[in-house]
Coordinates of N, CA and C and ligand atoms in Angstrom, one line a residue:
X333 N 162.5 96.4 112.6 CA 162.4 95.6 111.4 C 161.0 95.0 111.2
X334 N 159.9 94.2 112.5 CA 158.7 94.3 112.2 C 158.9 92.3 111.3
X335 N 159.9 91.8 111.9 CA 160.2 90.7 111.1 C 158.6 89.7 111.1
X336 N 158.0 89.6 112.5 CA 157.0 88.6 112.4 C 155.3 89.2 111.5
X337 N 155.3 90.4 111.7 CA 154.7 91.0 110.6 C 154.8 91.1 109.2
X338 N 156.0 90.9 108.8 CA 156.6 91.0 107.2 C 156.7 89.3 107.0
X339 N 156.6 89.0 107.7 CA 156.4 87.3 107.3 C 155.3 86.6 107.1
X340 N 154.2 87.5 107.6 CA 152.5 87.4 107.4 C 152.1 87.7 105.9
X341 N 151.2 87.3 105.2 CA 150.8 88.3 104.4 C 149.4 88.9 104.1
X342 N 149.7 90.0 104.0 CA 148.2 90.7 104.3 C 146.9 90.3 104.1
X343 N 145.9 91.4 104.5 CA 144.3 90.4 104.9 C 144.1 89.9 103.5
X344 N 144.5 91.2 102.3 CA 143.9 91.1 100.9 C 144.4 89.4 100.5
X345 N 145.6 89.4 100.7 CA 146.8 88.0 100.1 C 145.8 86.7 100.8
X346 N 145.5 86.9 102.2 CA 145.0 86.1 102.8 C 143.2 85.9 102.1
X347 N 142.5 86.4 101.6 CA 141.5 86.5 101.5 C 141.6 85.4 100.1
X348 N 142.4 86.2 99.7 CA 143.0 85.1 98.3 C 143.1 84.0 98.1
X349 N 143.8 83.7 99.3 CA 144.4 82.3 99.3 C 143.1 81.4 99.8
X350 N 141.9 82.0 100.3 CA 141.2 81.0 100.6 C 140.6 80.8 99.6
X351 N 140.2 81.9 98.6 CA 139.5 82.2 97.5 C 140.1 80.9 96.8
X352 N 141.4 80.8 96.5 CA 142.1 80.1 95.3 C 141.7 78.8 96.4
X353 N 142.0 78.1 97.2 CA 141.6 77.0 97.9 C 140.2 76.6 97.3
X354 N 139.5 77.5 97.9 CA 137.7 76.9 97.2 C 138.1 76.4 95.7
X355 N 138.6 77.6 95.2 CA 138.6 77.3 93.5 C 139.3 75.7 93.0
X356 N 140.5 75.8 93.9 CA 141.3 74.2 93.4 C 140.3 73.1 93.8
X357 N 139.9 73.2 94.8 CA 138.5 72.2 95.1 C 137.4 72.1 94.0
X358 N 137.1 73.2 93.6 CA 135.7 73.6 92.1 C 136.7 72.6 90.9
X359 N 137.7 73.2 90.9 CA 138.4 72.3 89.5 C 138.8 71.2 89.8
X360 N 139.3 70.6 90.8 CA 139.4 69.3 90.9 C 137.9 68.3 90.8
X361 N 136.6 68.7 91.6 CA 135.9 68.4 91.5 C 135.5 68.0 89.7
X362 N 135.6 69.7 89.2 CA 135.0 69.4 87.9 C 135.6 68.2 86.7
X363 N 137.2 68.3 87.4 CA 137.9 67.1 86.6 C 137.3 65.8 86.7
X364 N 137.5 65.4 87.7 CA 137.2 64.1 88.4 C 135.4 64.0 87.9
X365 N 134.2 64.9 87.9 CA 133.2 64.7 87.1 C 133.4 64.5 85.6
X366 N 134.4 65.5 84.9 CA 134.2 64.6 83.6 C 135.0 63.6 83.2
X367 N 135.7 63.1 84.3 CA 136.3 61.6 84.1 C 135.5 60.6 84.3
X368 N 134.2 61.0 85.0 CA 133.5 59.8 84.9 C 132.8 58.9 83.5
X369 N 132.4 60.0 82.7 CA 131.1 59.7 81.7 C 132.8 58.4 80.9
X370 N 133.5 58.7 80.7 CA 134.8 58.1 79.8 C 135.2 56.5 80.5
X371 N 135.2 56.9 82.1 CA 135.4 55.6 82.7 C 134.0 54.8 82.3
X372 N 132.3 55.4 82.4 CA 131.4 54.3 81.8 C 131.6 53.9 81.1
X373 N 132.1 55.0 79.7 CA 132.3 54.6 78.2 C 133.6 53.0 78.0
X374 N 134.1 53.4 78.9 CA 135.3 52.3 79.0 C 134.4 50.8 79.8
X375 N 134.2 50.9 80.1 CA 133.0 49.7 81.1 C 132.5 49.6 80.0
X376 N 131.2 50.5 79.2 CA 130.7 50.0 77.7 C 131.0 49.2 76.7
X377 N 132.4 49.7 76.9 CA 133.2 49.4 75.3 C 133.3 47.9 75.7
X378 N 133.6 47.4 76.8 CA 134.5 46.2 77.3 C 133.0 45.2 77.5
X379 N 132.0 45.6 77.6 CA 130.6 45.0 77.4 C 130.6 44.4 75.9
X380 N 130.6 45.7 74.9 CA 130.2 45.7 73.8 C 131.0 44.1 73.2
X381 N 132.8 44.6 73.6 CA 133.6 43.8 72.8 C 133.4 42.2 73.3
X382 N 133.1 41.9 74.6 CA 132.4 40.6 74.8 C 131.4 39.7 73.7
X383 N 130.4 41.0 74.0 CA 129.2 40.7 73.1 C 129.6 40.3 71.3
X384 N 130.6 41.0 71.2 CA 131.3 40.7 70.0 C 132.0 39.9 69.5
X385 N 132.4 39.4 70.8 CA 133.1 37.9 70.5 C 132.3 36.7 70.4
X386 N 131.4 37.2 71.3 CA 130.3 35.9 71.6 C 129.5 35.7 69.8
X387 N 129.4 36.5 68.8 CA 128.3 37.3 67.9 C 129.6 36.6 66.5
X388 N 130.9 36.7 66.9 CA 131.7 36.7 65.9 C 132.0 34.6 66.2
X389 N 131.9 34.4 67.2 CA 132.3 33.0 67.8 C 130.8 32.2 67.2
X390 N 129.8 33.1 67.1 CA 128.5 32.0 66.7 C 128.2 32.3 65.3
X391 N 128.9 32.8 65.1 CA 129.0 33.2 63.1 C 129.8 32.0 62.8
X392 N 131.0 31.8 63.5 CA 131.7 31.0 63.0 C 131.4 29.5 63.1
X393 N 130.8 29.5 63.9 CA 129.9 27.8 64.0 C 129.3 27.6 63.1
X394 N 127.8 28.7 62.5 CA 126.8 28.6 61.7 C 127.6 28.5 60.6
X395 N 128.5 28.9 60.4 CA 129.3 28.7 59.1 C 129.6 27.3 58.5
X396 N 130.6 27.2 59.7 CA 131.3 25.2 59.6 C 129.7 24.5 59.7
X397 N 128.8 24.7 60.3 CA 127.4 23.8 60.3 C 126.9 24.1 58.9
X398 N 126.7 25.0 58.4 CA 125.8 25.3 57.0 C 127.2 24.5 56.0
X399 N 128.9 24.7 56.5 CA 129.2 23.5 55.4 C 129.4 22.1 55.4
X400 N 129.0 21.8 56.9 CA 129.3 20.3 56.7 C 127.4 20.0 56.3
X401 N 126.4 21.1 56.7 CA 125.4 20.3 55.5 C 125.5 20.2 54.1
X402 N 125.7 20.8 53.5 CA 126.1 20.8 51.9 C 127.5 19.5 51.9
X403 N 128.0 19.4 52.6 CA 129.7 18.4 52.4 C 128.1 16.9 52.8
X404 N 127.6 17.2 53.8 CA 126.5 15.8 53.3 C 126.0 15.8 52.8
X405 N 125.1 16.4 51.9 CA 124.4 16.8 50.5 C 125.0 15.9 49.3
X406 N 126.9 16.4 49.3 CA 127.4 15.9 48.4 C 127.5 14.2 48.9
X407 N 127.6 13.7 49.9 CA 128.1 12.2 50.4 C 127.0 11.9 49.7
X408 N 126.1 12.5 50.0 CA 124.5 11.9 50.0 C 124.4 11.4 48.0
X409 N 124.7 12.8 47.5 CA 124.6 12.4 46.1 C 125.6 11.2 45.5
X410 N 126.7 11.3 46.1 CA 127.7 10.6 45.7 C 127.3 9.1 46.1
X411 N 126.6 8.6 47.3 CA 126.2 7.6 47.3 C 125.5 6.8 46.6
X412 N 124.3 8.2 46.5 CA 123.2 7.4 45.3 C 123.7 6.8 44.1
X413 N 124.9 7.7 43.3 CA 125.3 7.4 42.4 C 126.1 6.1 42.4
X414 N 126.7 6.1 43.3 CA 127.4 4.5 43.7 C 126.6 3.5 43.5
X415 N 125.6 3.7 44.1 CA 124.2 2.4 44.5 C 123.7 2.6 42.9
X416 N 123.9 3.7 42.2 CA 123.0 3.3 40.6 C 124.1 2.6 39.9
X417 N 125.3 3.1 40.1 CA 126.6 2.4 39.3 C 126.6 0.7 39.6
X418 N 126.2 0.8 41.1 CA 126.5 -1.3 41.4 C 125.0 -2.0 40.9
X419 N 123.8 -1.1 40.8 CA 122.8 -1.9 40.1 C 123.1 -2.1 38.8
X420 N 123.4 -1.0 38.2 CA 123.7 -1.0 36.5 C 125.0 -2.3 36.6
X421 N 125.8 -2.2 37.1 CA 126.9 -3.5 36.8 C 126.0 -4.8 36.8
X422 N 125.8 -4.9 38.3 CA 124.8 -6.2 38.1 C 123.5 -6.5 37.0
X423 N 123.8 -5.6 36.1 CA 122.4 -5.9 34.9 C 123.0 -6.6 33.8
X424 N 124.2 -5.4 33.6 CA 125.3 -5.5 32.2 C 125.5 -6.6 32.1
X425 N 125.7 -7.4 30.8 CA 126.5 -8.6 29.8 C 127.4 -8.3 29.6
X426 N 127.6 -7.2 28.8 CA 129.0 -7.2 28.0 C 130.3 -7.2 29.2
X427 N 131.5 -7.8 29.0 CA 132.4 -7.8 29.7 C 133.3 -6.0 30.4
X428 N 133.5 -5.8 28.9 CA 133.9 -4.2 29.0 C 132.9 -2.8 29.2
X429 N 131.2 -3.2 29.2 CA 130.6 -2.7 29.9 C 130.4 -2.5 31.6
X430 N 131.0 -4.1 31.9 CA 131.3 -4.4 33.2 C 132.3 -3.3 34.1
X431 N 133.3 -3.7 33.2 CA 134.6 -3.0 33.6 C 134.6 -1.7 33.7
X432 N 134.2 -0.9 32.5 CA 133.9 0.6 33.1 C 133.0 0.7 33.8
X433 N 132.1 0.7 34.3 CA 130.8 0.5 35.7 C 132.1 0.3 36.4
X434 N 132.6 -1.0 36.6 CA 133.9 -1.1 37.9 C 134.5 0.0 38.3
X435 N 135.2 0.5 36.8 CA 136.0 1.7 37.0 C 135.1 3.2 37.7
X436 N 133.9 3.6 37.4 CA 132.9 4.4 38.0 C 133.0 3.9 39.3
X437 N 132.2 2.9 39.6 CA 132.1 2.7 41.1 C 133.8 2.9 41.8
X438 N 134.9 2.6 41.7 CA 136.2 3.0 42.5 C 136.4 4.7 42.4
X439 N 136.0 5.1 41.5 CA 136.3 6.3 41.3 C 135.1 6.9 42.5
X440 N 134.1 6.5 42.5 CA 133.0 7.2 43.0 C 133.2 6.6 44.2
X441 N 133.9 5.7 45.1 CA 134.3 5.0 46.3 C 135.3 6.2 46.7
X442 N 136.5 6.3 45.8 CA 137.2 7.4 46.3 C 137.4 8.8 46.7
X443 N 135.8 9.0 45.7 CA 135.3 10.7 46.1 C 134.7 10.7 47.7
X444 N 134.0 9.6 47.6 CA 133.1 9.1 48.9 C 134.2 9.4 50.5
X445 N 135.2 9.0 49.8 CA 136.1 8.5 51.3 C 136.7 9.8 51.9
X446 N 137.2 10.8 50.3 CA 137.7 12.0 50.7 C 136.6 12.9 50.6
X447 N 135.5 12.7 50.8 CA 134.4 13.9 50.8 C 134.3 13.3 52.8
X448 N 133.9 11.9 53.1 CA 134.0 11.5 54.7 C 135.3 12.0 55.3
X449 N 136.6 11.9 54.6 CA 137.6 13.2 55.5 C 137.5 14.3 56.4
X450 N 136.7 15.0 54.5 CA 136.8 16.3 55.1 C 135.3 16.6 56.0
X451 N 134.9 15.4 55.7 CA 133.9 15.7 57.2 C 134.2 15.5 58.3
X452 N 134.8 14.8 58.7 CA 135.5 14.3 60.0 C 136.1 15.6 60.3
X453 N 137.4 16.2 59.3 CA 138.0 17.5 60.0 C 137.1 18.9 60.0
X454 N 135.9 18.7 59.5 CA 135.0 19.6 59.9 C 134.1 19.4 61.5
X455 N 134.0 18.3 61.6 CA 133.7 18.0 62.6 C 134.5 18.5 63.8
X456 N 135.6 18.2 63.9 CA 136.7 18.3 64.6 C 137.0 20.2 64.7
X457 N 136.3 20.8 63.6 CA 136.3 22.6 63.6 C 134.9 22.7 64.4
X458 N 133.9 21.9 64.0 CA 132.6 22.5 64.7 C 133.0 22.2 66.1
X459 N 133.5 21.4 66.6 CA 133.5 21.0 68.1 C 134.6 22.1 69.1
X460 N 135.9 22.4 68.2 CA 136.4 23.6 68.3 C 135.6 25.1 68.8
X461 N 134.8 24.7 67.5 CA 134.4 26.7 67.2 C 133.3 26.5 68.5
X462 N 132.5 25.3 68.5 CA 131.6 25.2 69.9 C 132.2 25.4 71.4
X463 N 133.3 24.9 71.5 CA 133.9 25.6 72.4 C 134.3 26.6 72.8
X464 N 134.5 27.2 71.6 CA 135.2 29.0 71.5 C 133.7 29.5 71.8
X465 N 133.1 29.2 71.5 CA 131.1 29.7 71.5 C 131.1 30.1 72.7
X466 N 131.2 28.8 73.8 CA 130.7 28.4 75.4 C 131.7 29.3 75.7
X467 N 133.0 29.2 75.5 CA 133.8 29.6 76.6 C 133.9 31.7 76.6
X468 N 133.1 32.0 75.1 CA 133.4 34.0 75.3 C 131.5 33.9 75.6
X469 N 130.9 33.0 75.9 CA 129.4 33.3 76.5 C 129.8 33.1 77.9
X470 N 130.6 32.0 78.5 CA 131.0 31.9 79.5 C 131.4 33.4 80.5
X471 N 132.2 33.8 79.7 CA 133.2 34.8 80.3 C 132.4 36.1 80.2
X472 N 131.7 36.2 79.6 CA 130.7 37.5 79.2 C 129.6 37.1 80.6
X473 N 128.8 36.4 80.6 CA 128.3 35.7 82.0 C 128.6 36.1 83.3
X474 N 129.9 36.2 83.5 CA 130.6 36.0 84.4 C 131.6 37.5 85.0
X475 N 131.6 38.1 83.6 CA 131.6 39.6 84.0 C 130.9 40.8 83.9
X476 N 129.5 40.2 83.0 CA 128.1 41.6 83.1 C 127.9 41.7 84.3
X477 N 128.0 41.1 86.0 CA 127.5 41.6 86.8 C 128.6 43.0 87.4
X478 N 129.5 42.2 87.4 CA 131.0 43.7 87.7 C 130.7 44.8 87.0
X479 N 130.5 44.3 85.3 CA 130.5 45.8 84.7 C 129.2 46.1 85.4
X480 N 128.4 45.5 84.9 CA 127.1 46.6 85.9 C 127.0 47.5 86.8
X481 N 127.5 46.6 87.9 CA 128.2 47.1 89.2 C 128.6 48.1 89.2
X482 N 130.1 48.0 88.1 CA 131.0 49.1 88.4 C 130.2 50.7 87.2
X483 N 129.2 50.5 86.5 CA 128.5 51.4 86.0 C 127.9 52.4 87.0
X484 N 126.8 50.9 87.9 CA 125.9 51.7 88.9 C 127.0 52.7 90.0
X485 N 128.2 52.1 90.1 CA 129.0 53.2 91.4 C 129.7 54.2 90.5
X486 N 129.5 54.1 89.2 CA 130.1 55.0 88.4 C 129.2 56.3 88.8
X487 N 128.0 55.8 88.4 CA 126.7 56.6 87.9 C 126.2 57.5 89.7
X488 N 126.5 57.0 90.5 CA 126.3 57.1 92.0 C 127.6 58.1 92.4
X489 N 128.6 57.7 91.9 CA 130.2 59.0 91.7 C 130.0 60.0 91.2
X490 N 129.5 60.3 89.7 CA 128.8 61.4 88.9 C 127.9 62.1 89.8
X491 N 126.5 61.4 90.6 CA 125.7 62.3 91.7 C 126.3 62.8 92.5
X492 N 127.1 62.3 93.3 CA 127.7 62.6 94.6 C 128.7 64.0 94.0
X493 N 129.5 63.6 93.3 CA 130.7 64.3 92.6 C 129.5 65.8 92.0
X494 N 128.4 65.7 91.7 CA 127.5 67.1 91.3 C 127.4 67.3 92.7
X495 N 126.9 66.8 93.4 CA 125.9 67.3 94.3 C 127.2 68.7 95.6
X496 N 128.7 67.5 95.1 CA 130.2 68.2 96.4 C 130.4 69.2 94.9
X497 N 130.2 69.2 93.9 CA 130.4 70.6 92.9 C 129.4 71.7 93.3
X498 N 128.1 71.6 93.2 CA 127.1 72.5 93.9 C 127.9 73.3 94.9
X499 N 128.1 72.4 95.9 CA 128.5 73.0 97.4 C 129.5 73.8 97.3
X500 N 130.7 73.4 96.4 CA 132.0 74.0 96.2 C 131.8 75.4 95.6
X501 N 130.6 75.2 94.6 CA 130.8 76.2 93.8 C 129.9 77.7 94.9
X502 N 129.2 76.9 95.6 CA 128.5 78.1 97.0 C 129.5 78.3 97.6
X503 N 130.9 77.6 98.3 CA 131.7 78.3 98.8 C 132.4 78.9 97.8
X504 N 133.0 78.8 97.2 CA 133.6 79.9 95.5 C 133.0 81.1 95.9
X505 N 131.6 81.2 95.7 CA 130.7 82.4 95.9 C 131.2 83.0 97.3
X506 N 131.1 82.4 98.2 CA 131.1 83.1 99.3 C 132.5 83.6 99.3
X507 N 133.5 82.7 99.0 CA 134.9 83.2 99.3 C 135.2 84.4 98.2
X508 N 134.6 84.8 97.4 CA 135.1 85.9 96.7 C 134.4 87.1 97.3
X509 N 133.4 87.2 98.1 CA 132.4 88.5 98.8 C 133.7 89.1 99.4
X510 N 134.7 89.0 100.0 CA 135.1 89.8 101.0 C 136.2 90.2 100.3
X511 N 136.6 90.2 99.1 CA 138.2 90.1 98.3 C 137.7 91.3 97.6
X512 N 138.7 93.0 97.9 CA 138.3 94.1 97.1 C 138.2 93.7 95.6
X513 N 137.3 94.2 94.8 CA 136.9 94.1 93.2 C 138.1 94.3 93.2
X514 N 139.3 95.5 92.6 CA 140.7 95.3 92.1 C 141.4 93.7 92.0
X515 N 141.7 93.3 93.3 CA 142.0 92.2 93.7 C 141.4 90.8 92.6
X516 N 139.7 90.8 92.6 CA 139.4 90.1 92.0 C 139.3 89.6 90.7
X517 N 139.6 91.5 90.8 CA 140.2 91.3 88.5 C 141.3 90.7 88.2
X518 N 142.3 91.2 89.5 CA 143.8 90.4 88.9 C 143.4 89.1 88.7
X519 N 143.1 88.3 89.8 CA 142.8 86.8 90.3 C 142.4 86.5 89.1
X520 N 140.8 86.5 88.5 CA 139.9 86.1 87.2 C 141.0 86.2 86.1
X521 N 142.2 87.2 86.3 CA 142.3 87.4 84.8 C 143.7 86.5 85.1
X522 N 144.2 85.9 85.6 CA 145.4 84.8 85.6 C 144.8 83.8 85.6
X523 N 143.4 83.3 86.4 CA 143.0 81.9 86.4 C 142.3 81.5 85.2
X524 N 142.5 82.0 84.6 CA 141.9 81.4 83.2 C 142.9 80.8 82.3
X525 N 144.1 81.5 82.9 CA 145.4 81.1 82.2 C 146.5 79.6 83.1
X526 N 146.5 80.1 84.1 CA 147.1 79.4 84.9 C 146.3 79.7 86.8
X527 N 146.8 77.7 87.4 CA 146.8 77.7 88.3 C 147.7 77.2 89.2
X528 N 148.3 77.1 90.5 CA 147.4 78.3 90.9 C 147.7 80.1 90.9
X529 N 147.2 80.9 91.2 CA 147.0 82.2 90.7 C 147.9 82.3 91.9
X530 N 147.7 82.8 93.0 CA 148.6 83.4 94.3 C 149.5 82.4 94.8
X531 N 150.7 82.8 95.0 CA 151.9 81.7 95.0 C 152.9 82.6 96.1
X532 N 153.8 82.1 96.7 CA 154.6 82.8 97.8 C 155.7 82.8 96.9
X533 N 156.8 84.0 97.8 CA 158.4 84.2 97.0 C 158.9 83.9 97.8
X534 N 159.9 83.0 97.5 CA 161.0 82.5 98.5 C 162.4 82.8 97.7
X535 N 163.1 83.3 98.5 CA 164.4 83.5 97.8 C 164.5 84.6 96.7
X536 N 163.4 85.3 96.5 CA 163.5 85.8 95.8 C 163.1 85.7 93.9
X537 N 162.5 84.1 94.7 CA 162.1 84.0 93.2 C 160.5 83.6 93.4
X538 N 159.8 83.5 92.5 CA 158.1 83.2 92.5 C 158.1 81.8 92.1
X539 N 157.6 81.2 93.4 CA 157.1 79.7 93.5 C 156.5 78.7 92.1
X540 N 155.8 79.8 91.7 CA 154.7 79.8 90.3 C 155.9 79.2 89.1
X541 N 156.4 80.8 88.8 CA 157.6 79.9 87.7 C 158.7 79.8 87.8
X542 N 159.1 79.8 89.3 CA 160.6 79.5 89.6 C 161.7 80.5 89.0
X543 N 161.0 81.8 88.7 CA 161.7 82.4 88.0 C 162.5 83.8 88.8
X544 N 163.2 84.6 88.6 CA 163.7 85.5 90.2 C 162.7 86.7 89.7
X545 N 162.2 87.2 90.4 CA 161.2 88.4 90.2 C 162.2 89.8 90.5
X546 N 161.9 91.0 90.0 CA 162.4 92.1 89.7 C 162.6 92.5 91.6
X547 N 163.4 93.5 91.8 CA 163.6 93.9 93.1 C 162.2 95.1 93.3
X548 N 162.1 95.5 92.2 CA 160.5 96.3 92.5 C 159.3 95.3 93.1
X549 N 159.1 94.4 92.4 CA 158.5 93.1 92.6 C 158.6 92.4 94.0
X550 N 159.9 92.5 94.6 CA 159.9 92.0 95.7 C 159.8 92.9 97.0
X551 N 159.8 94.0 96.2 CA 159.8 95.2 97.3 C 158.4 95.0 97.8
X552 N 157.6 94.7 96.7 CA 156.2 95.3 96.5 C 155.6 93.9 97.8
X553 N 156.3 93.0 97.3 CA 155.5 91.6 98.2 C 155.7 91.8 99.7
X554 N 156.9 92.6 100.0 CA 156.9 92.6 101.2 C 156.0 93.9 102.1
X555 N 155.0 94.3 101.3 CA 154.2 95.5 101.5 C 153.3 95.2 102.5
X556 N 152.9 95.9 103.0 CA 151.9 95.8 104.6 C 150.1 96.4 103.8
X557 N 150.5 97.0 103.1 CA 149.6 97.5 102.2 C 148.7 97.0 100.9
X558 N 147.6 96.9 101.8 CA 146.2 95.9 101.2 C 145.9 96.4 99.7
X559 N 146.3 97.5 99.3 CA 145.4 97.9 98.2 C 146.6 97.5 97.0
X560 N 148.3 97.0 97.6 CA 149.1 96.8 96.4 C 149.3 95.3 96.6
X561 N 149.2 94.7 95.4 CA 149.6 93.4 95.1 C 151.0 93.3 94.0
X562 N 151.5 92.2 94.6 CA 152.9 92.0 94.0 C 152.5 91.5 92.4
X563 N 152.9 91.4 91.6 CA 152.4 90.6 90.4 C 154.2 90.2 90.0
X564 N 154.1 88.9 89.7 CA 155.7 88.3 89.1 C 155.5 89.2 87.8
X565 N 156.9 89.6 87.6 CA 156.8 90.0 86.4 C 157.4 89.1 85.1
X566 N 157.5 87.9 85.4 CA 157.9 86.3 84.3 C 156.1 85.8 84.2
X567 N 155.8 85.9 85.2 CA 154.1 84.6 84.8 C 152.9 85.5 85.2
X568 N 153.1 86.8 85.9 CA 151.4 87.7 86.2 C 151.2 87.0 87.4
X569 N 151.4 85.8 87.8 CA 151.0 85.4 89.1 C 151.4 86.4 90.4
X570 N 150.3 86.7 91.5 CA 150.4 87.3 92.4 C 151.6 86.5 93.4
X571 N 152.4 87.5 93.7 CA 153.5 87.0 94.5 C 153.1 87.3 96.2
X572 N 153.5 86.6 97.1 CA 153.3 87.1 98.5 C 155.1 86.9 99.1
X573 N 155.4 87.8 100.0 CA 156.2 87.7 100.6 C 156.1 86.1 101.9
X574 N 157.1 85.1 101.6 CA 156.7 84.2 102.7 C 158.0 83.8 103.0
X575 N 158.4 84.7 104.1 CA 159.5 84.7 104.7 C 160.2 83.0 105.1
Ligands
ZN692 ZN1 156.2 83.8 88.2

């Protein structure tokens, strides 16, 4: 029967499997490289939106400040006019000249008191929004050194991460010199589609898509014979006999 031989699989299958090994290394690598530029972009974004709070927090100060100047502008006018209303009384004779001047000045006391309101509750927003100011300048302070940080080991990941692609992609090269051209046509022309490309049959069915492969198909995996490769007949994946 030859059982511990038929449980090996031949040099070609073996040549493969190292081949596909380098390769899952090349594409993991390449993943994990263009996950980096997305993780800076994410570090960026989380800079920017600080910056944007801080930009949106001192908008809203300059706001409430530019209106409690104009809310004193108006106290301001409104006083003078008080002070012309209480000289003009103290000049007047007439009795009912008197009395309307009285009536102005209460009226213009009353504008006075609720114009000083609504400055107090603006006061009470500037001291607010001044807080809100300090505390997203605070917090932005307090985490540009991390993001930085976590940029510079980003950017130091991306080198390293090229430099182990380089290397992978020289063993790639090396590991396909010894694998017959036939062989390497099958291989190229599955891995573009799926990975990984060489897969064992157990039971009769292909590991790849779990699917049961033809009895020609299994005949063929159990072959001693380097120049035939099994191919699943559900996914194209190269099947190996692995007892
Ligand atoms: Zn399959």
């Amino acid at each position: 029967m030859g059982l511990i031989t038929q449980g090996m699989p031949h040099a070609v299958i073996e040549k493969l499997l190292i081949l596909q090994d380098r390769d899952t290394r090349r594409i993991n690598l390449e993943k994990q490289l263009a996950a980096v530029p997305l993780e800076i972009v994410a570090v960026e974004s989380a800079i920017a939106a600080e910056k944007a709070a801080i930009e949106a927090a001192r908008g809203e100060l300059q706001g409430l400040e530019s209106n409690r100047k104009v809310l004193e502008t108006e106290i301001g006018s409104a006083e003078d006019k008080l002070a012309k209303y209480r000289t003009q009384q103290s000049q007047v004779k007439k009795n009912d000249e008197y009395q309307a001047l009285g009536h102005e000045i209460e009226t213009m006391e009353t504008a006075i008191g609720t114009l000083e309101e609504k400055e107090i509750e603006l006061l009470y927003r500037i001291d607010e929004a001044r807080k809100r100011f300090s505390a997203a300048e605070a917090a932005h302070k307090s985490s540009i050194d991390g993001h930085q940080a976590r940029i510079a080991t980003l950017r130091e990941r991306s080198a390293n991460l090229t430099a182990e692609l380089a290397e992978a992609n020289a063993a790639l090269a090396t590991a396909r010199v010894p694998v017959p051209e036939p062989a390497l046509r099958v291989y190229d022309r599955v891995a573009v589609r799926q990975q990984p490309v060489v897969v064992a049959m157990r039971g009769g069915k292909c590991s790849g898509c779990h699917l049961k492969v033809s009895s020609e198909v299994e005949s063929d995996s159990r072959s001693r014979d380097e120049t035939k490769l099994a191919i699943c007949d559900q996914c194209g994946r190269v099947v190996y006999w692995d007892a």
